[in-house]
Amino acid sequence: MLTLSKGLAGLAIAAVLASPAGAQNVITQKNISLALAQTIANAAIAQCRTLGYKTSVTVVDREGLPMVMLSDDGAGLNTREGSDRKAYTAAAFRQPSAAFVKRMHDNPESAGSIQYTRVLALAGGLPIKAGDDVIGAVGVSGTPGKDDVCSQAGIDKVADQLK
């Protein structure tokens, strides 16, 4: 009988520790993997090449930290910084960097956000979502008006893995 009581008490303790209440102060978040970031960056560069542009691409994680930065042969020097800042903007505001541009225009009282160091109010940065969770962002710089097209091509390449 004593062994049975000890066994039941052990199960009860294990159940309490394994319950969600036992882990209420732990946050689990989805984030982009290096392999996924590399695939997105390579697909974005490839799309830009088919359009005839030499660009830079940056993929950041959910916190805006760079995972991958690629600069095509002959890409302009400023494209590296541009792609990083566009990706950061999309990750930080959880929306396309073009939407950030619209927000600055439509809501002048939020214009101070443009002063953040890594924010760039230009199209070309897109959030990368797994379901409704933003797990990273991609930014492209170096095409006149086609940066979003290249960024989207990168995301489209891995769309089946983001569901």
PDB file of N, CA, C and O in Angstrom, residues 48-97:
ATOM      1  N   CYS A  48      16.192  38.595 -58.865  1.00  0.00           N
ATOM      2  CA  CYS A  48      16.730  39.899 -59.280  1.00  0.00           C
ATOM      3  C   CYS A  48      17.609  39.755 -60.527  1.00  0.00           C
ATOM      4  O   CYS A  48      17.558  40.594 -61.425  1.00  0.00           O
ATOM      5  N   ARG A  49      18.391  38.685 -60.575  1.00  0.00           N
ATOM      6  CA  ARG A  49      19.235  38.451 -61.753  1.00  0.00           C
ATOM      7  C   ARG A  49      18.398  38.267 -63.009  1.00  0.00           C
ATOM      8  O   ARG A  49      18.766  38.758 -64.075  1.00  0.00           O
ATOM      9  N   THR A  50      17.270  37.546 -62.895  1.00  0.00           N
ATOM     10  CA  THR A  50      16.427  37.339 -64.080  1.00  0.00           C
ATOM     11  C   THR A  50      15.839  38.662 -64.567  1.00  0.00           C
ATOM     12  O   THR A  50      15.510  38.789 -65.736  1.00  0.00           O
ATOM     13  N   LEU A  51      15.726  39.631 -63.657  1.00  0.00           N
ATOM     14  CA  LEU A  51      15.222  40.952 -64.033  1.00  0.00           C
ATOM     15  C   LEU A  51      16.344  41.874 -64.511  1.00  0.00           C
ATOM     16  O   LEU A  51      16.092  43.005 -64.918  1.00  0.00           O
ATOM     17  N   GLY A  52      17.582  41.368 -64.420  1.00  0.00           N
ATOM     18  CA  GLY A  52      18.726  42.135 -64.910  1.00  0.00           C
ATOM     19  C   GLY A  52      19.382  43.035 -63.883  1.00  0.00           C
ATOM     20  O   GLY A  52      20.103  43.967 -64.250  1.00  0.00           O
ATOM     21  N   TYR A  53      19.155  42.761 -62.594  1.00  0.00           N
ATOM     22  CA  TYR A  53      19.705  43.618 -61.547  1.00  0.00           C
ATOM     23  C   TYR A  53      20.709  42.880 -60.669  1.00  0.00           C
ATOM     24  O   TYR A  53      20.567  41.696 -60.410  1.00  0.00           O
ATOM     25  N   LYS A  54      21.683  43.628 -60.188  1.00  0.00           N
ATOM     26  CA  LYS A  54      22.687  43.125 -59.241  1.00  0.00           C
ATOM     27  C   LYS A  54      22.342  43.758 -57.897  1.00  0.00           C
ATOM     28  O   LYS A  54      22.426  44.975 -57.743  1.00  0.00           O
ATOM     29  N   THR A  55      21.936  42.926 -56.972  1.00  0.00           N
ATOM     30  CA  THR A  55      21.372  43.421 -55.728  1.00  0.00           C
ATOM     31  C   THR A  55      22.058  42.824 -54.503  1.00  0.00           C
ATOM     32  O   THR A  55      22.892  41.930 -54.612  1.00  0.00           O
ATOM     33  N   SER A  56      21.631  43.309 -53.362  1.00  0.00           N
ATOM     34  CA  SER A  56      21.988  42.713 -52.086  1.00  0.00           C
ATOM     35  C   SER A  56      20.700  42.273 -51.397  1.00  0.00           C
ATOM     36  O   SER A  56      19.659  42.916 -51.545  1.00  0.00           O
ATOM     37  N   VAL A  57      20.798  41.180 -50.657  1.00  0.00           N
ATOM     38  CA  VAL A  57      19.659  40.621 -49.932  1.00  0.00           C
ATOM     39  C   VAL A  57      20.096  40.340 -48.503  1.00  0.00           C
ATOM     40  O   VAL A  57      21.182  39.795 -48.280  1.00  0.00           O
ATOM     41  N   THR A  58      19.256  40.713 -47.559  1.00  0.00           N
ATOM     42  CA  THR A  58      19.493  40.383 -46.156  1.00  0.00           C
ATOM     43  C   THR A  58      18.255  39.695 -45.603  1.00  0.00           C
ATOM     44  O   THR A  58      17.141  40.134 -45.865  1.00  0.00           O
ATOM     45  N   VAL A  59      18.477  38.617 -44.856  1.00  0.00           N
ATOM     46  CA  VAL A  59      17.401  37.948 -44.133  1.00  0.00           C
ATOM     47  C   VAL A  59      17.736  38.072 -42.653  1.00  0.00           C
ATOM     48  O   VAL A  59      18.840  37.729 -42.231  1.00  0.00           O
ATOM     49  N   VAL A  60      16.766  38.596 -41.887  1.00  0.00           N
ATOM     50  CA  VAL A  60      16.932  38.753 -40.445  1.00  0.00           C
ATOM     51  C   VAL A  60      15.993  37.799 -39.715  1.00  0.00           C
ATOM     52  O   VAL A  60      14.991  37.352 -40.272  1.00  0.00           O
ATOM     53  N   ASP A  61      16.317  37.511 -38.453  1.00  0.00           N
ATOM     54  CA  ASP A  61      15.440  36.666 -37.647  1.00  0.00           C
ATOM     55  C   ASP A  61      14.303  37.512 -37.075  1.00  0.00           C
ATOM     56  O   ASP A  61      14.175  38.700 -37.391  1.00  0.00           O
ATOM     57  N   ARG A  62      13.481  36.908 -36.225  1.00  0.00           N
ATOM     58  CA  ARG A  62      12.302  37.603 -35.696  1.00  0.00           C
ATOM     59  C   ARG A  62      12.671  38.839 -34.880  1.00  0.00           C
ATOM     60  O   ARG A  62      11.875  39.740 -34.697  1.00  0.00           O
ATOM     61  N   GLU A  63      13.886  38.904 -34.374  1.00  0.00           N
ATOM     62  CA  GLU A  63      14.341  40.044 -33.581  1.00  0.00           C
ATOM     63  C   GLU A  63      15.069  41.092 -34.422  1.00  0.00           C
ATOM     64  O   GLU A  63      15.580  42.075 -33.891  1.00  0.00           O
ATOM     65  N   GLY A  64      15.152  40.859 -35.732  1.00  0.00           N
ATOM     66  CA  GLY A  64      15.825  41.816 -36.607  1.00  0.00           C
ATOM     67  C   GLY A  64      17.325  41.631 -36.697  1.00  0.00           C
ATOM     68  O   GLY A  64      18.026  42.478 -37.243  1.00  0.00           O
ATOM     69  N   LEU A  65      17.823  40.517 -36.166  1.00  0.00           N
ATOM     70  CA  LEU A  65      19.266  40.255 -36.232  1.00  0.00           C
ATOM     71  C   LEU A  65      19.606  39.541 -37.531  1.00  0.00           C
ATOM     72  O   LEU A  65      18.923  38.587 -37.917  1.00  0.00           O
ATOM     73  N   PRO A  66      20.644  39.979 -38.230  1.00  0.00           N
ATOM     74  CA  PRO A  66      20.978  39.383 -39.525  1.00  0.00           C
ATOM     75  C   PRO A  66      21.337  37.904 -39.415  1.00  0.00           C
ATOM     76  O   PRO A  66      22.108  37.498 -38.546  1.00  0.00           O
ATOM     77  N   MET A  67      20.738  37.110 -40.301  1.00  0.00           N
ATOM     78  CA  MET A  67      21.043  35.684 -40.423  1.00  0.00           C
ATOM     79  C   MET A  67      21.910  35.457 -41.657  1.00  0.00           C
ATOM     80  O   MET A  67      22.872  34.728 -41.608  1.00  0.00           O
ATOM     81  N   VAL A  68      21.523  36.092 -42.772  1.00  0.00           N
ATOM     82  CA  VAL A  68      22.219  35.925 -44.049  1.00  0.00           C
ATOM     83  C   VAL A  68      22.240  37.269 -44.766  1.00  0.00           C
ATOM     84  O   VAL A  68      21.226  37.967 -44.796  1.00  0.00           O
ATOM     85  N   MET A  69      23.395  37.609 -45.328  1.00  0.00           N
ATOM     86  CA  MET A  69      23.480  38.768 -46.212  1.00  0.00           C
ATOM     87  C   MET A  69      24.268  38.344 -47.432  1.00  0.00           C
ATOM     88  O   MET A  69      25.390  37.860 -47.309  1.00  0.00           O
ATOM     89  N   LEU A  70      23.644  38.502 -48.601  1.00  0.00           N
ATOM     90  CA  LEU A  70      24.302  38.191 -49.868  1.00  0.00           C
ATOM     91  C   LEU A  70      24.345  39.444 -50.714  1.00  0.00           C
ATOM     92  O   LEU A  70      23.374  40.188 -50.783  1.00  0.00           O
ATOM     93  N   SER A  71      25.464  39.648 -51.360  1.00  0.00           N
ATOM     94  CA  SER A  71      25.605  40.768 -52.277  1.00  0.00           C
ATOM     95  C   SER A  71      26.096  40.209 -53.598  1.00  0.00           C
ATOM     96  O   SER A  71      27.158  39.587 -53.660  1.00  0.00           O
ATOM     97  N   ASP A  72      25.297  40.407 -54.636  1.00  0.00           N
ATOM     98  CA  ASP A  72      25.630  39.870 -55.944  1.00  0.00           C
ATOM     99  C   ASP A  72      26.880  40.565 -56.498  1.00  0.00           C
ATOM    100  O   ASP A  72      27.195  41.701 -56.120  1.00  0.00           O
ATOM    101  N   ASP A  73      27.584  39.876 -57.371  1.00  0.00           N
ATOM    102  CA  ASP A  73      28.740  40.466 -58.045  1.00  0.00           C
ATOM    103  C   ASP A  73      28.314  41.760 -58.719  1.00  0.00           C
ATOM    104  O   ASP A  73      27.342  41.779 -59.468  1.00  0.00           O
ATOM    105  N   GLY A  74      29.003  42.834 -58.416  1.00  0.00           N
ATOM    106  CA  GLY A  74      28.716  44.113 -59.053  1.00  0.00           C
ATOM    107  C   GLY A  74      27.600  44.916 -58.398  1.00  0.00           C
ATOM    108  O   GLY A  74      27.242  45.979 -58.897  1.00  0.00           O
ATOM    109  N   ALA A  75      27.048  44.444 -57.297  1.00  0.00           N
ATOM    110  CA  ALA A  75      25.992  45.209 -56.618  1.00  0.00           C
ATOM    111  C   ALA A  75      26.581  46.477 -56.023  1.00  0.00           C
ATOM    112  O   ALA A  75      27.730  46.504 -55.584  1.00  0.00           O
ATOM    113  N   GLY A  76      25.795  47.523 -56.026  1.00  0.00           N
ATOM    114  CA  GLY A  76      26.253  48.799 -55.489  1.00  0.00           C
ATOM    115  C   GLY A  76      26.561  48.724 -54.003  1.00  0.00           C
ATOM    116  O   GLY A  76      25.952  47.950 -53.265  1.00  0.00           O
ATOM    117  N   LEU A  77      27.498  49.520 -53.571  1.00  0.00           N
ATOM    118  CA  LEU A  77      27.929  49.528 -52.175  1.00  0.00           C
ATOM    119  C   LEU A  77      26.772  49.823 -51.222  1.00  0.00           C
ATOM    120  O   LEU A  77      26.652  49.207 -50.173  1.00  0.00           O
ATOM    121  N   ASN A  78      25.909  50.751 -51.574  1.00  0.00           N
ATOM    122  CA  ASN A  78      24.813  51.134 -50.682  1.00  0.00           C
ATOM    123  C   ASN A  78      23.728  50.065 -50.579  1.00  0.00           C
ATOM    124  O   ASN A  78      22.910  50.100 -49.665  1.00  0.00           O
ATOM    125  N   THR A  79      23.724  49.088 -51.486  1.00  0.00           N
ATOM    126  CA  THR A  79      22.671  48.070 -51.453  1.00  0.00           C
ATOM    127  C   THR A  79      22.780  47.156 -50.236  1.00  0.00           C
ATOM    128  O   THR A  79      21.777  46.630 -49.766  1.00  0.00           O
ATOM    129  N   ARG A  80      23.953  46.986 -49.713  1.00  0.00           N
ATOM    130  CA  ARG A  80      24.126  46.137 -48.520  1.00  0.00           C
ATOM    131  C   ARG A  80      23.394  46.745 -47.327  1.00  0.00           C
ATOM    132  O   ARG A  80      22.626  46.077 -46.641  1.00  0.00           O
ATOM    133  N   GLU A  81      23.668  47.996 -47.084  1.00  0.00           N
ATOM    134  CA  GLU A  81      23.002  48.679 -45.982  1.00  0.00           C
ATOM    135  C   GLU A  81      21.497  48.763 -46.231  1.00  0.00           C
ATOM    136  O   GLU A  81      20.695  48.560 -45.326  1.00  0.00           O
ATOM    137  N   GLY A  82      21.122  49.065 -47.462  1.00  0.00           N
ATOM    138  CA  GLY A  82      19.698  49.180 -47.795  1.00  0.00           C
ATOM    139  C   GLY A  82      18.932  47.892 -47.539  1.00  0.00           C
ATOM    140  O   GLY A  82      17.835  47.906 -46.965  1.00  0.00           O
ATOM    141  N   SER A  83      19.493  46.764 -47.962  1.00  0.00           N
ATOM    142  CA  SER A  83      18.784  45.489 -47.766  1.00  0.00           C
ATOM    143  C   SER A  83      18.652  45.159 -46.285  1.00  0.00           C
ATOM    144  O   SER A  83      17.603  44.690 -45.830  1.00  0.00           O
ATOM    145  N   ASP A  84      19.695  45.435 -45.500  1.00  0.00           N
ATOM    146  CA  ASP A  84      19.638  45.177 -44.059  1.00  0.00           C
ATOM    147  C   ASP A  84      18.575  46.040 -43.397  1.00  0.00           C
ATOM    148  O   ASP A  84      17.758  45.557 -42.608  1.00  0.00           O
ATOM    149  N   ARG A  85      18.552  47.295 -43.711  1.00  0.00           N
ATOM    150  CA  ARG A  85      17.610  48.224 -43.072  1.00  0.00           C
ATOM    151  C   ARG A  85      16.173  47.942 -43.491  1.00  0.00           C
ATOM    152  O   ARG A  85      15.250  48.074 -42.682  1.00  0.00           O
ATOM    153  N   LYS A  86      15.967  47.536 -44.735  1.00  0.00           N
ATOM    154  CA  LYS A  86      14.608  47.187 -45.173  1.00  0.00           C
ATOM    155  C   LYS A  86      14.120  45.929 -44.453  1.00  0.00           C
ATOM    156  O   LYS A  86      12.961  45.860 -44.014  1.00  0.00           O
ATOM    157  N   ALA A  87      14.979  44.927 -44.332  1.00  0.00           N
ATOM    158  CA  ALA A  87      14.605  43.703 -43.618  1.00  0.00           C
ATOM    159  C   ALA A  87      14.314  44.022 -42.153  1.00  0.00           C
ATOM    160  O   ALA A  87      13.322  43.545 -41.583  1.00  0.00           O
ATOM    161  N   TYR A  88      15.162  44.819 -41.534  1.00  0.00           N
ATOM    162  CA  TYR A  88      14.964  45.197 -40.137  1.00  0.00           C
ATOM    163  C   TYR A  88      13.627  45.921 -39.954  1.00  0.00           C
ATOM    164  O   TYR A  88      12.878  45.651 -39.014  1.00  0.00           O
ATOM    165  N   THR A  89      13.318  46.848 -40.859  1.00  0.00           N
ATOM    166  CA  THR A  89      12.063  47.607 -40.780  1.00  0.00           C
ATOM    167  C   THR A  89      10.871  46.668 -40.843  1.00  0.00           C
ATOM    168  O   THR A  89       9.926  46.792 -40.057  1.00  0.00           O
ATOM    169  N   ALA A  90      10.909  45.710 -41.772  1.00  0.00           N
ATOM    170  CA  ALA A  90       9.803  44.754 -41.907  1.00  0.00           C
ATOM    171  C   ALA A  90       9.666  43.887 -40.656  1.00  0.00           C
ATOM    172  O   ALA A  90       8.554  43.593 -40.211  1.00  0.00           O
ATOM    173  N   ALA A  91      10.787  43.488 -40.058  1.00  0.00           N
ATOM    174  CA  ALA A  91      10.736  42.669 -38.840  1.00  0.00           C
ATOM    175  C   ALA A  91      10.266  43.497 -37.644  1.00  0.00           C
ATOM    176  O   ALA A  91       9.424  43.055 -36.866  1.00  0.00           O
ATOM    177  N   ALA A  92      10.792  44.698 -37.508  1.00  0.00           N
ATOM    178  CA  ALA A  92      10.481  45.533 -36.348  1.00  0.00           C
ATOM    179  C   ALA A  92       9.018  45.948 -36.303  1.00  0.00           C
ATOM    180  O   ALA A  92       8.404  45.966 -35.238  1.00  0.00           O
ATOM    181  N   PHE A  93       8.461  46.260 -37.462  1.00  0.00           N
ATOM    182  CA  PHE A  93       7.083  46.741 -37.506  1.00  0.00           C
ATOM    183  C   PHE A  93       6.099  45.659 -37.946  1.00  0.00           C
ATOM    184  O   PHE A  93       4.913  45.906 -38.066  1.00  0.00           O
ATOM    185  N   ARG A  94       6.619  44.447 -38.214  1.00  0.00           N
ATOM    186  CA  ARG A  94       5.785  43.289 -38.556  1.00  0.00           C
ATOM    187  C   ARG A  94       4.884  43.555 -39.759  1.00  0.00           C
ATOM    188  O   ARG A  94       3.762  43.110 -39.835  1.00  0.00           O
ATOM    189  N   GLN A  95       5.453  44.302 -40.714  1.00  0.00           N
ATOM    190  CA  GLN A  95       4.728  44.646 -41.938  1.00  0.00           C
ATOM    191  C   GLN A  95       5.733  44.980 -43.025  1.00  0.00           C
ATOM    192  O   GLN A  95       6.897  45.233 -42.732  1.00  0.00           O
ATOM    193  N   PRO A  96       5.302  44.978 -44.286  1.00  0.00           N
ATOM    194  CA  PRO A  96       6.233  45.357 -45.356  1.00  0.00           C
ATOM    195  C   PRO A  96       6.790  46.760 -45.132  1.00  0.00           C
ATOM    196  O   PRO A  96       6.098  47.635 -44.602  1.00  0.00           O
ATOM    197  N   SER A  97       8.026  46.948 -45.533  1.00  0.00           N
ATOM    198  CA  SER A  97       8.623  48.278 -45.368  1.00  0.00           C
ATOM    199  C   SER A  97       7.858  49.324 -46.183  1.00  0.00           C
ATOM    200  O   SER A  97       7.819  50.489 -45.802  1.00  0.00           O
TER     201      SER A  97
END
